């Protein structure tokens, strides 16, 4: 698909909006529908879209394999460490109200960070699965 | 329309059209979920079901053959099991409270507390986010763990096989 000029130009424009929409869903999740899971999937979909149009090597250059694998683990670690942070500050595990002097503000902070963790892990796993499936050689090429 | 899509999926032998029909089905499902006021779930369904899984299925299709094989035996026993399950499930729905009945058990247990105290305690207007991230923080942590485990499992399965093939080629 690398030869279709229209697709390439439209994809380049669309990419920005897709990633922006993912960020909107992420950070607006407090007020409207959305959150880490949805935003992670949309962000991964944007990268997969890029990979379909421009080819897998180009996408691997933008989001390298090692970064994706690091994202898979980093999200869970971020989520879990928010819980540990709450414990260190004198609350129970995953208590958010201790994260700030004002309990409601603390809730906001806690939710912000765990949603970020969810986003990172979900986007990482989705991308990794796509890379692994798309990166395997077809059975025909493999047979010989 | 969803029923038509399902029947078409079952009847169709060309796997490419089956994948596309799955995408259509997912979008219809997302519309149903939005109509039921579950916008968050609808969004996930549209993105995961219609978007990413379609891409993954197409990727798998590229690795496999394009036509489904002819079934080896008559589908009567699976059909009987499916019909029996439908009958049991339909019988089970008779015991459920009526749709959007305010007296249903699920609406009188913890839901009123979330709805009344949630905005004050968390300051988050979207109750879904408040419940998921704050009240049910452990559950969501578990979900993220599940996603992580799935990803780790797929990495362990597919990458080693791929590398093994590469090494065989090098020899």
PDB file of C-alpha atoms in Angstrom:
ATOM      1  CA  UNK A   1       0.000   0.000   0.000  1.00  0.00           C
ATOM      2  CA  UNK A   2       3.031   2.230   0.037  1.00  0.00           C
ATOM      3  CA  UNK A   3       2.343   3.450  -3.487  1.00  0.00           C
ATOM      4  CA  UNK A   4      -1.093   4.987  -2.998  1.00  0.00           C
ATOM      5  CA  UNK A   5      -0.518   8.717  -2.753  1.00  0.00           C
ATOM      6  CA  UNK A   6      -3.993   9.540  -1.420  1.00  0.00           C
ATOM      7  CA  UNK A   7      -3.758   6.940   1.313  1.00  0.00           C
ATOM      8  CA  UNK A   8      -0.324   8.143   2.365  1.00  0.00           C
ATOM      9  CA  UNK A   9      -1.345  11.805   2.578  1.00  0.00           C
ATOM     10  CA  UNK A  10      -4.650  11.086   4.326  1.00  0.00           C
ATOM     11  CA  UNK A  11      -2.934   8.717   6.742  1.00  0.00           C
ATOM     12  CA  UNK A  12      -0.407  11.350   7.675  1.00  0.00           C
ATOM     13  CA  UNK A  13      -3.193  13.825   8.470  1.00  0.00           C
ATOM     14  CA  UNK A  14      -5.328  11.246  10.267  1.00  0.00           C
ATOM     15  CA  UNK A  15      -2.489  10.066  12.507  1.00  0.00           C
ATOM     16  CA  UNK A  16      -2.331  13.378  14.359  1.00  0.00           C
ATOM     17  CA  UNK A  17      -6.073  13.377  14.989  1.00  0.00           C
ATOM     18  CA  UNK A  18      -6.141   9.761  16.117  1.00  0.00           C
ATOM     19  CA  UNK A  19      -3.373  10.265  18.641  1.00  0.00           C
ATOM     20  CA  UNK A  20      -4.962  13.523  19.792  1.00  0.00           C
ATOM     21  CA  UNK A  21      -8.294  11.727  20.213  1.00  0.00           C
ATOM     22  CA  UNK A  22      -6.567   9.038  22.256  1.00  0.00           C
ATOM     23  CA  UNK A  23      -5.123  11.697  24.546  1.00  0.00           C
ATOM     24  CA  UNK A  24      -8.535  13.401  24.751  1.00  0.00           C
ATOM     25  CA  UNK A  25     -10.200  10.136  25.738  1.00  0.00           C
ATOM     26  CA  UNK A  26      -7.441   9.571  28.287  1.00  0.00           C
ATOM     27  CA  UNK A  27      -7.492  12.936  30.019  1.00  0.00           C
ATOM     28  CA  UNK A  28     -11.174  13.662  29.576  1.00  0.00           C
ATOM     29  CA  UNK A  29     -12.075  10.287  31.070  1.00  0.00           C
ATOM     30  CA  UNK A  30     -12.934  12.019  34.348  1.00  0.00           C
ATOM     31  CA  UNK A  31     -15.721  14.000  32.730  1.00  0.00           C
ATOM     32  CA  UNK A  32     -16.928  12.080  29.705  1.00  0.00           C
ATOM     33  CA  UNK A  33     -16.805   8.472  28.584  1.00  0.00           C
ATOM     34  CA  UNK A  34     -13.356   7.026  28.277  1.00  0.00           C
ATOM     35  CA  UNK A  35     -10.295   6.135  30.240  1.00  0.00           C
ATOM     36  CA  UNK A  36      -7.077   4.202  30.059  1.00  0.00           C
ATOM     37  CA  UNK A  37      -8.368   1.086  28.300  1.00  0.00           C
ATOM     38  CA  UNK A  38     -10.115   2.945  25.504  1.00  0.00           C
ATOM     39  CA  UNK A  39      -7.321   5.475  25.062  1.00  0.00           C
ATOM     40  CA  UNK A  40      -4.694   2.735  24.958  1.00  0.00           C
ATOM     41  CA  UNK A  41      -6.580   0.848  22.283  1.00  0.00           C
ATOM     42  CA  UNK A  42      -7.108   3.991  20.202  1.00  0.00           C
ATOM     43  CA  UNK A  43      -3.427   4.942  20.447  1.00  0.00           C
ATOM     44  CA  UNK A  44      -2.402   1.410  19.446  1.00  0.00           C
ATOM     45  CA  UNK A  45      -4.889   1.522  16.572  1.00  0.00           C
ATOM     46  CA  UNK A  46      -3.270   4.726  15.326  1.00  0.00           C
ATOM     47  CA  UNK A  47       0.157   3.073  15.232  1.00  0.00           C
ATOM     48  CA  UNK A  48      -1.289  -0.072  13.603  1.00  0.00           C
ATOM     49  CA  UNK A  49      -2.939   2.140  10.982  1.00  0.00           C
ATOM     50  CA  UNK A  50       0.451   3.702  10.313  1.00  0.00           C
ATOM     51  CA  UNK A  51       2.017   0.248  10.030  1.00  0.00           C
ATOM     52  CA  UNK A  52      -0.614  -0.895   7.524  1.00  0.00           C
ATOM     53  CA  UNK A  53      -0.120   2.124   5.270  1.00  0.00           C
ATOM     54  CA  UNK A  54       3.637   2.625   5.506  1.00  0.00           C
ATOM     55  CA  UNK A  55       4.748  -0.925   6.227  1.00  0.00           C
ATOM     56  CA  UNK A  56       5.858  -2.660   9.381  1.00  0.00           C
ATOM     57  CA  UNK A  57       9.536  -1.543   9.295  1.00  0.00           C
ATOM     58  CA  UNK A  58       8.479   2.122   9.266  1.00  0.00           C
ATOM     59  CA  UNK A  59       6.243   1.584  12.303  1.00  0.00           C
ATOM     60  CA  UNK A  60       9.014  -0.335  14.061  1.00  0.00           C
ATOM     61  CA  UNK A  61      11.232   2.683  13.518  1.00  0.00           C
ATOM     62  CA  UNK A  62       8.659   5.008  15.134  1.00  0.00           C
ATOM     63  CA  UNK A  63       7.808   2.691  18.039  1.00  0.00           C
ATOM     64  CA  UNK A  64      10.664   0.193  18.412  1.00  0.00           C
ATOM     65  CA  UNK A  65      10.107  -3.302  19.792  1.00  0.00           C
ATOM     66  CA  UNK A  66      12.095  -2.685  22.945  1.00  0.00           C
ATOM     67  CA  UNK A  67       9.997   0.373  23.805  1.00  0.00           C
ATOM     68  CA  UNK A  68       6.789  -1.633  23.294  1.00  0.00           C
ATOM     69  CA  UNK A  69       8.023  -4.440  25.516  1.00  0.00           C
ATOM     70  CA  UNK A  70       9.091  -1.940  28.155  1.00  0.00           C
ATOM     71  CA  UNK A  71       5.621  -0.326  27.962  1.00  0.00           C
ATOM     72  CA  UNK A  72       3.917  -3.670  28.658  1.00  0.00           C
ATOM     73  CA  UNK A  73       5.658  -3.946  32.020  1.00  0.00           C
ATOM     74  CA  UNK A  74       5.975  -0.246  32.838  1.00  0.00           C
ATOM     75  CA  UNK A  75       2.223   0.325  32.909  1.00  0.00           C
ATOM     76  CA  UNK A  76       1.619  -2.402  35.481  1.00  0.00           C
ATOM     77  CA  UNK A  77       4.557  -1.158  37.536  1.00  0.00           C
ATOM     78  CA  UNK A  78       3.237   2.417  37.430  1.00  0.00           C
ATOM     79  CA  UNK A  79      -0.199   1.258  38.567  1.00  0.00           C
ATOM     80  CA  UNK A  80       1.216  -0.878  41.370  1.00  0.00           C
ATOM     81  CA  UNK A  81       3.624   1.828  42.493  1.00  0.00           C
ATOM     82  CA  UNK A  82       0.739   4.280  42.903  1.00  0.00           C
ATOM     83  CA  UNK A  83      -0.603   1.817  45.440  1.00  0.00           C
ATOM     84  CA  UNK A  84       2.780   1.596  47.152  1.00  0.00           C
ATOM     85  CA  UNK A  85       3.045   5.397  47.177  1.00  0.00           C
ATOM     86  CA  UNK A  86      -0.300   5.535  48.966  1.00  0.00           C
ATOM     87  CA  UNK A  87       1.045   3.048  51.503  1.00  0.00           C
ATOM     88  CA  UNK A  88       4.244   5.044  52.073  1.00  0.00           C
ATOM     89  CA  UNK A  89       2.203   8.178  52.691  1.00  0.00           C
ATOM     90  CA  UNK A  90       0.244   6.444  55.436  1.00  0.00           C
ATOM     91  CA  UNK A  91      -2.844   5.040  53.736  1.00  0.00           C
ATOM     92  CA  UNK A  92      -3.860   1.565  52.660  1.00  0.00           C
ATOM     93  CA  UNK A  93      -2.732   0.050  49.371  1.00  0.00           C
ATOM     94  CA  UNK A  94      -4.320   1.998  46.501  1.00  0.00           C
ATOM     95  CA  UNK A  95      -5.644   4.722  48.798  1.00  0.00           C
ATOM     96  CA  UNK A  96      -5.520   7.937  46.808  1.00  0.00           C
ATOM     97  CA  UNK A  97      -6.657  10.572  49.254  1.00  0.00           C
ATOM     98  CA  UNK A  98      -3.264  10.623  50.981  1.00  0.00           C
ATOM     99  CA  UNK A  99      -1.508  11.703  47.777  1.00  0.00           C
ATOM    100  CA  UNK A 100      -2.405  15.349  48.316  1.00  0.00           C
ATOM    101  CA  UNK A 101      -3.367  17.574  51.242  1.00  0.00           C
ATOM    102  CA  UNK A 102      -6.885  17.860  49.835  1.00  0.00           C
ATOM    103  CA  UNK A 103      -8.451  14.352  49.643  1.00  0.00           C
ATOM    104  CA  UNK A 104     -10.450  15.084  46.484  1.00  0.00           C
ATOM    105  CA  UNK A 105      -7.341  16.454  44.774  1.00  0.00           C
ATOM    106  CA  UNK A 106      -5.518  13.316  45.916  1.00  0.00           C
ATOM    107  CA  UNK A 107      -8.200  11.164  44.283  1.00  0.00           C
ATOM    108  CA  UNK A 108      -7.657  13.099  41.074  1.00  0.00           C
ATOM    109  CA  UNK A 109      -3.938  12.455  41.185  1.00  0.00           C
ATOM    110  CA  UNK A 110      -4.324   8.767  41.953  1.00  0.00           C
ATOM    111  CA  UNK A 111      -6.838   8.235  39.162  1.00  0.00           C
ATOM    112  CA  UNK A 112      -4.654  10.184  36.744  1.00  0.00           C
ATOM    113  CA  UNK A 113      -1.615   8.016  37.397  1.00  0.00           C
ATOM    114  CA  UNK A 114      -3.349   4.658  37.382  1.00  0.00           C
ATOM    115  CA  UNK A 115      -5.165   5.562  34.167  1.00  0.00           C
ATOM    116  CA  UNK A 116      -1.775   6.426  32.693  1.00  0.00           C
ATOM    117  CA  UNK A 117      -0.543   2.997  33.783  1.00  0.00           C
ATOM    118  CA  UNK A 118      -3.545   1.303  32.167  1.00  0.00           C
ATOM    119  CA  UNK A 119      -2.988   3.271  28.954  1.00  0.00           C
ATOM    120  CA  UNK A 120       0.676   2.298  28.736  1.00  0.00           C
ATOM    121  CA  UNK A 121       0.097  -1.407  29.331  1.00  0.00           C
ATOM    122  CA  UNK A 122      -2.909  -1.732  27.027  1.00  0.00           C
ATOM    123  CA  UNK A 123      -1.276   0.163  24.174  1.00  0.00           C
ATOM    124  CA  UNK A 124       1.932  -1.837  24.642  1.00  0.00           C
ATOM    125  CA  UNK A 125       0.201  -5.223  24.619  1.00  0.00           C
ATOM    126  CA  UNK A 126      -1.971  -4.376  21.604  1.00  0.00           C
ATOM    127  CA  UNK A 127       1.032  -3.160  19.624  1.00  0.00           C
ATOM    128  CA  UNK A 128       3.137  -6.131  20.633  1.00  0.00           C
ATOM    129  CA  UNK A 129       0.460  -8.605  19.549  1.00  0.00           C
ATOM    130  CA  UNK A 130       0.130  -6.816  16.229  1.00  0.00           C
ATOM    131  CA  UNK A 131       3.891  -6.725  15.670  1.00  0.00           C
ATOM    132  CA  UNK A 132       4.224 -10.416  16.444  1.00  0.00           C
ATOM    133  CA  UNK A 133       1.387 -11.432  14.127  1.00  0.00           C
ATOM    134  CA  UNK A 134       2.334  -9.088  11.315  1.00  0.00           C
ATOM    135  CA  UNK A 135       6.034  -9.816  11.623  1.00  0.00           C
ATOM    136  CA  UNK A 136       5.692 -13.569  11.065  1.00  0.00           C
ATOM    137  CA  UNK A 137       6.441 -14.742   7.559  1.00  0.00           C
ATOM    138  CA  UNK A 138       3.531 -16.224   5.613  1.00  0.00           C
ATOM    139  CA  UNK A 139       3.295 -19.985   5.381  1.00  0.00           C
ATOM    140  CA  UNK A 140       3.963 -19.876   1.637  1.00  0.00           C
ATOM    141  CA  UNK A 141       7.204 -17.936   2.006  1.00  0.00           C
ATOM    142  CA  UNK A 142       8.140 -20.073   4.968  1.00  0.00           C
ATOM    143  CA  UNK A 143       7.555 -23.399   3.245  1.00  0.00           C
ATOM    144  CA  UNK A 144      10.540 -23.356   0.953  1.00  0.00           C
TER     145      UNK A 144
ATOM    146  CA  UNK B   1     -29.327  -6.962  11.407  1.00  0.00           C
ATOM    147  CA  UNK B   2     -27.106  -8.570  14.032  1.00  0.00           C
ATOM    148  CA  UNK B   3     -28.932 -11.854  13.587  1.00  0.00           C
ATOM    149  CA  UNK B   4     -28.457 -11.587   9.831  1.00  0.00           C
ATOM    150  CA  UNK B   5     -24.734 -10.926  10.311  1.00  0.00           C
ATOM    151  CA  UNK B   6     -24.420 -13.930  12.633  1.00  0.00           C
ATOM    152  CA  UNK B   7     -26.181 -16.272  10.215  1.00  0.00           C
ATOM    153  CA  UNK B   8     -24.006 -14.974   7.386  1.00  0.00           C
ATOM    154  CA  UNK B   9     -20.860 -15.629   9.481  1.00  0.00           C
ATOM    155  CA  UNK B  10     -21.973 -19.213  10.104  1.00  0.00           C
ATOM    156  CA  UNK B  11     -22.916 -19.883   6.471  1.00  0.00           C
ATOM    157  CA  UNK B  12     -20.072 -18.074   4.726  1.00  0.00           C
ATOM    158  CA  UNK B  13     -17.119 -20.229   3.610  1.00  0.00           C
ATOM    159  CA  UNK B  14     -14.840 -17.409   2.461  1.00  0.00           C
ATOM    160  CA  UNK B  15     -12.859 -16.411   5.546  1.00  0.00           C
ATOM    161  CA  UNK B  16     -12.201 -12.878   4.306  1.00  0.00           C
ATOM    162  CA  UNK B  17     -15.925 -12.073   4.241  1.00  0.00           C
ATOM    163  CA  UNK B  18     -16.282 -13.718   7.655  1.00  0.00           C
ATOM    164  CA  UNK B  19     -13.682 -11.312   9.085  1.00  0.00           C
ATOM    165  CA  UNK B  20     -15.417  -8.309   7.544  1.00  0.00           C
ATOM    166  CA  UNK B  21     -18.790  -9.539   8.837  1.00  0.00           C
ATOM    167  CA  UNK B  22     -17.267  -9.838  12.309  1.00  0.00           C
ATOM    168  CA  UNK B  23     -16.312  -6.163  12.020  1.00  0.00           C
ATOM    169  CA  UNK B  24     -19.872  -5.273  10.979  1.00  0.00           C
ATOM    170  CA  UNK B  25     -21.234  -7.301  13.888  1.00  0.00           C
ATOM    171  CA  UNK B  26     -18.928  -5.494  16.341  1.00  0.00           C
ATOM    172  CA  UNK B  27     -20.054  -2.091  15.109  1.00  0.00           C
ATOM    173  CA  UNK B  28     -23.716  -3.106  15.463  1.00  0.00           C
ATOM    174  CA  UNK B  29     -22.935  -4.359  18.977  1.00  0.00           C
ATOM    175  CA  UNK B  30     -21.274  -1.018  19.790  1.00  0.00           C
ATOM    176  CA  UNK B  31     -24.413   0.782  18.595  1.00  0.00           C
ATOM    177  CA  UNK B  32     -26.558  -1.413  20.850  1.00  0.00           C
ATOM    178  CA  UNK B  33     -24.286  -0.632  23.808  1.00  0.00           C
ATOM    179  CA  UNK B  34     -24.508   3.110  23.141  1.00  0.00           C
ATOM    180  CA  UNK B  35     -28.297   2.767  22.957  1.00  0.00           C
ATOM    181  CA  UNK B  36     -28.124   1.092  26.384  1.00  0.00           C
ATOM    182  CA  UNK B  37     -26.213   4.169  27.712  1.00  0.00           C
ATOM    183  CA  UNK B  38     -22.985   2.173  28.164  1.00  0.00           C
ATOM    184  CA  UNK B  39     -20.872   4.565  26.112  1.00  0.00           C
ATOM    185  CA  UNK B  40     -17.587   3.421  27.654  1.00  0.00           C
ATOM    186  CA  UNK B  41     -18.206  -0.208  26.727  1.00  0.00           C
ATOM    187  CA  UNK B  42     -19.487   0.827  23.301  1.00  0.00           C
ATOM    188  CA  UNK B  43     -16.257   2.703  22.648  1.00  0.00           C
ATOM    189  CA  UNK B  44     -14.158  -0.288  23.677  1.00  0.00           C
ATOM    190  CA  UNK B  45     -16.242  -2.586  21.501  1.00  0.00           C
ATOM    191  CA  UNK B  46     -15.848  -0.317  18.480  1.00  0.00           C
ATOM    192  CA  UNK B  47     -12.089   0.064  18.964  1.00  0.00           C
ATOM    193  CA  UNK B  48     -11.168  -3.495  20.007  1.00  0.00           C
ATOM    194  CA  UNK B  49     -13.879  -5.562  18.351  1.00  0.00           C
ATOM    195  CA  UNK B  50     -14.234  -3.732  15.077  1.00  0.00           C
ATOM    196  CA  UNK B  51     -10.759  -2.215  14.810  1.00  0.00           C
ATOM    197  CA  UNK B  52      -7.928  -4.188  16.296  1.00  0.00           C
ATOM    198  CA  UNK B  53      -9.349  -7.703  16.222  1.00  0.00           C
ATOM    199  CA  UNK B  54     -10.285  -7.238  12.555  1.00  0.00           C
ATOM    200  CA  UNK B  55      -6.702  -6.246  11.812  1.00  0.00           C
ATOM    201  CA  UNK B  56      -5.368  -9.209  13.809  1.00  0.00           C
ATOM    202  CA  UNK B  57      -7.745 -11.627  12.068  1.00  0.00           C
ATOM    203  CA  UNK B  58      -6.690 -10.260   8.687  1.00  0.00           C
ATOM    204  CA  UNK B  59      -3.058 -10.744   9.730  1.00  0.00           C
ATOM    205  CA  UNK B  60      -3.839 -14.342  10.680  1.00  0.00           C
ATOM    206  CA  UNK B  61      -5.677 -14.818   7.398  1.00  0.00           C
ATOM    207  CA  UNK B  62      -2.542 -13.742   5.573  1.00  0.00           C
ATOM    208  CA  UNK B  63      -0.732 -16.605   7.302  1.00  0.00           C
ATOM    209  CA  UNK B  64      -3.454 -19.184   6.704  1.00  0.00           C
ATOM    210  CA  UNK B  65      -5.612 -20.380   3.809  1.00  0.00           C
ATOM    211  CA  UNK B  66      -8.459 -18.254   2.529  1.00  0.00           C
ATOM    212  CA  UNK B  67     -11.238 -20.859   2.449  1.00  0.00           C
ATOM    213  CA  UNK B  68     -12.781 -22.706   5.336  1.00  0.00           C
ATOM    214  CA  UNK B  69     -12.525 -26.507   5.119  1.00  0.00           C
ATOM    215  CA  UNK B  70     -15.653 -28.591   4.631  1.00  0.00           C
ATOM    216  CA  UNK B  71     -16.896 -29.867   7.997  1.00  0.00           C
ATOM    217  CA  UNK B  72     -15.889 -33.464   8.652  1.00  0.00           C
ATOM    218  CA  UNK B  73     -19.062 -34.521  10.505  1.00  0.00           C
ATOM    219  CA  UNK B  74     -22.698 -33.514  10.722  1.00  0.00           C
ATOM    220  CA  UNK B  75     -23.257 -30.490  13.001  1.00  0.00           C
ATOM    221  CA  UNK B  76     -26.356 -31.998  14.661  1.00  0.00           C
ATOM    222  CA  UNK B  77     -24.870 -32.586  18.134  1.00  0.00           C
ATOM    223  CA  UNK B  78     -23.345 -29.058  18.438  1.00  0.00           C
ATOM    224  CA  UNK B  79     -26.643 -27.639  17.173  1.00  0.00           C
ATOM    225  CA  UNK B  80     -28.555 -29.554  19.850  1.00  0.00           C
ATOM    226  CA  UNK B  81     -26.158 -28.309  22.568  1.00  0.00           C
ATOM    227  CA  UNK B  82     -26.499 -24.714  21.337  1.00  0.00           C
ATOM    228  CA  UNK B  83     -30.310 -24.886  21.237  1.00  0.00           C
ATOM    229  CA  UNK B  84     -30.395 -26.413  24.732  1.00  0.00           C
ATOM    230  CA  UNK B  85     -28.148 -23.579  26.046  1.00  0.00           C
ATOM    231  CA  UNK B  86     -30.417 -20.981  24.458  1.00  0.00           C
ATOM    232  CA  UNK B  87     -33.479 -22.588  26.074  1.00  0.00           C
ATOM    233  CA  UNK B  88     -31.798 -22.649  29.511  1.00  0.00           C
ATOM    234  CA  UNK B  89     -30.633 -19.028  29.185  1.00  0.00           C
ATOM    235  CA  UNK B  90     -34.052 -17.878  28.015  1.00  0.00           C
ATOM    236  CA  UNK B  91     -35.603 -19.681  30.983  1.00  0.00           C
ATOM    237  CA  UNK B  92     -33.090 -17.923  33.248  1.00  0.00           C
ATOM    238  CA  UNK B  93     -34.075 -14.476  31.973  1.00  0.00           C
ATOM    239  CA  UNK B  94     -37.628 -15.120  33.233  1.00  0.00           C
ATOM    240  CA  UNK B  95     -36.272 -14.851  36.797  1.00  0.00           C
ATOM    241  CA  UNK B  96     -34.493 -11.535  36.181  1.00  0.00           C
ATOM    242  CA  UNK B  97     -36.097  -8.285  37.323  1.00  0.00           C
ATOM    243  CA  UNK B  98     -37.659  -6.197  34.558  1.00  0.00           C
ATOM    244  CA  UNK B  99     -35.333  -3.998  32.483  1.00  0.00           C
ATOM    245  CA  UNK B 100     -34.498  -0.696  34.284  1.00  0.00           C
ATOM    246  CA  UNK B 101     -36.586  -1.698  37.298  1.00  0.00           C
ATOM    247  CA  UNK B 102     -35.411   0.636  40.118  1.00  0.00           C
ATOM    248  CA  UNK B 103     -36.122  -2.031  42.755  1.00  0.00           C
ATOM    249  CA  UNK B 104     -33.760  -4.601  41.225  1.00  0.00           C
ATOM    250  CA  UNK B 105     -31.128  -5.921  43.684  1.00  0.00           C
ATOM    251  CA  UNK B 106     -28.227  -4.442  41.698  1.00  0.00           C
ATOM    252  CA  UNK B 107     -29.705  -0.946  42.061  1.00  0.00           C
ATOM    253  CA  UNK B 108     -30.239  -1.056  45.813  1.00  0.00           C
ATOM    254  CA  UNK B 109     -26.909  -2.548  46.981  1.00  0.00           C
ATOM    255  CA  UNK B 110     -23.828  -0.301  46.527  1.00  0.00           C
ATOM    256  CA  UNK B 111     -24.933   1.625  43.436  1.00  0.00           C
ATOM    257  CA  UNK B 112     -26.808   4.382  45.352  1.00  0.00           C
ATOM    258  CA  UNK B 113     -23.716   5.035  47.484  1.00  0.00           C
ATOM    259  CA  UNK B 114     -21.518   5.368  44.398  1.00  0.00           C
ATOM    260  CA  UNK B 115     -24.006   7.699  42.743  1.00  0.00           C
ATOM    261  CA  UNK B 116     -24.651   9.875  45.808  1.00  0.00           C
ATOM    262  CA  UNK B 117     -21.200  10.014  47.412  1.00  0.00           C
ATOM    263  CA  UNK B 118     -18.989   9.358  44.371  1.00  0.00           C
ATOM    264  CA  UNK B 119     -18.846  12.906  43.004  1.00  0.00           C
ATOM    265  CA  UNK B 120     -18.243  14.347  46.490  1.00  0.00           C
ATOM    266  CA  UNK B 121     -15.613  11.822  47.567  1.00  0.00           C
ATOM    267  CA  UNK B 122     -13.634  11.603  44.337  1.00  0.00           C
ATOM    268  CA  UNK B 123     -14.498  14.850  42.571  1.00  0.00           C
ATOM    269  CA  UNK B 124     -14.856  12.901  39.330  1.00  0.00           C
ATOM    270  CA  UNK B 125     -18.110  13.582  37.463  1.00  0.00           C
ATOM    271  CA  UNK B 126     -17.917  10.370  35.383  1.00  0.00           C
ATOM    272  CA  UNK B 127     -19.161   7.693  37.770  1.00  0.00           C
ATOM    273  CA  UNK B 128     -17.788   4.883  35.593  1.00  0.00           C
ATOM    274  CA  UNK B 129     -14.260   6.242  36.001  1.00  0.00           C
ATOM    275  CA  UNK B 130     -14.791   6.868  39.710  1.00  0.00           C
ATOM    276  CA  UNK B 131     -15.938   3.294  40.323  1.00  0.00           C
ATOM    277  CA  UNK B 132     -13.321   1.676  38.090  1.00  0.00           C
ATOM    278  CA  UNK B 133     -10.324   3.636  39.256  1.00  0.00           C
ATOM    279  CA  UNK B 134     -11.143   4.455  42.848  1.00  0.00           C
ATOM    280  CA  UNK B 135     -13.697   2.172  44.494  1.00  0.00           C
ATOM    281  CA  UNK B 136     -12.702  -0.846  42.429  1.00  0.00           C
ATOM    282  CA  UNK B 137      -9.008  -0.024  42.205  1.00  0.00           C
ATOM    283  CA  UNK B 138      -7.998  -3.601  43.029  1.00  0.00           C
ATOM    284  CA  UNK B 139     -10.232  -5.025  40.305  1.00  0.00           C
ATOM    285  CA  UNK B 140      -8.778  -2.692  37.729  1.00  0.00           C
ATOM    286  CA  UNK B 141      -5.256  -3.551  38.864  1.00  0.00           C
ATOM    287  CA  UNK B 142      -6.196  -7.198  38.354  1.00  0.00           C
ATOM    288  CA  UNK B 143      -7.503  -6.416  34.867  1.00  0.00           C
ATOM    289  CA  UNK B 144      -4.283  -4.672  33.949  1.00  0.00           C
ATOM    290  CA  UNK B 145      -2.400  -7.695  35.296  1.00  0.00           C
ATOM    291  CA  UNK B 146      -4.511  -9.931  33.049  1.00  0.00           C
ATOM    292  CA  UNK B 147      -3.695  -7.793  30.016  1.00  0.00           C
ATOM    293  CA  UNK B 148      -0.022  -7.853  30.994  1.00  0.00           C
ATOM    294  CA  UNK B 149      -0.038 -11.644  31.449  1.00  0.00           C
ATOM    295  CA  UNK B 150      -1.739 -12.121  28.093  1.00  0.00           C
ATOM    296  CA  UNK B 151       0.859  -9.941  26.416  1.00  0.00           C
ATOM    297  CA  UNK B 152       3.721 -11.724  28.150  1.00  0.00           C
ATOM    298  CA  UNK B 153       2.282 -15.107  27.151  1.00  0.00           C
ATOM    299  CA  UNK B 154       1.966 -14.098  23.517  1.00  0.00           C
ATOM    300  CA  UNK B 155       5.499 -12.740  23.511  1.00  0.00           C
ATOM    301  CA  UNK B 156       6.807 -15.982  25.024  1.00  0.00           C
ATOM    302  CA  UNK B 157       4.886 -18.167  22.555  1.00  0.00           C
ATOM    303  CA  UNK B 158       5.329 -16.381  19.272  1.00  0.00           C
ATOM    304  CA  UNK B 159       8.743 -14.800  19.552  1.00  0.00           C
ATOM    305  CA  UNK B 160      10.570 -17.970  20.465  1.00  0.00           C
ATOM    306  CA  UNK B 161       8.995 -19.875  17.603  1.00  0.00           C
ATOM    307  CA  UNK B 162       9.921 -17.122  15.182  1.00  0.00           C
ATOM    308  CA  UNK B 163      13.523 -17.016  16.403  1.00  0.00           C
ATOM    309  CA  UNK B 164      13.731 -20.800  16.201  1.00  0.00           C
ATOM    310  CA  UNK B 165      12.696 -20.692  12.562  1.00  0.00           C
ATOM    311  CA  UNK B 166      15.244 -17.995  11.854  1.00  0.00           C
ATOM    312  CA  UNK B 167      17.996 -20.099  13.405  1.00  0.00           C
ATOM    313  CA  UNK B 168      16.962 -23.119  11.337  1.00  0.00           C
ATOM    314  CA  UNK B 169      17.200 -20.989   8.231  1.00  0.00           C
ATOM    315  CA  UNK B 170      20.663 -19.773   9.188  1.00  0.00           C
ATOM    316  CA  UNK B 171      21.980 -23.285   9.537  1.00  0.00           C
TER     317      UNK B 171
END
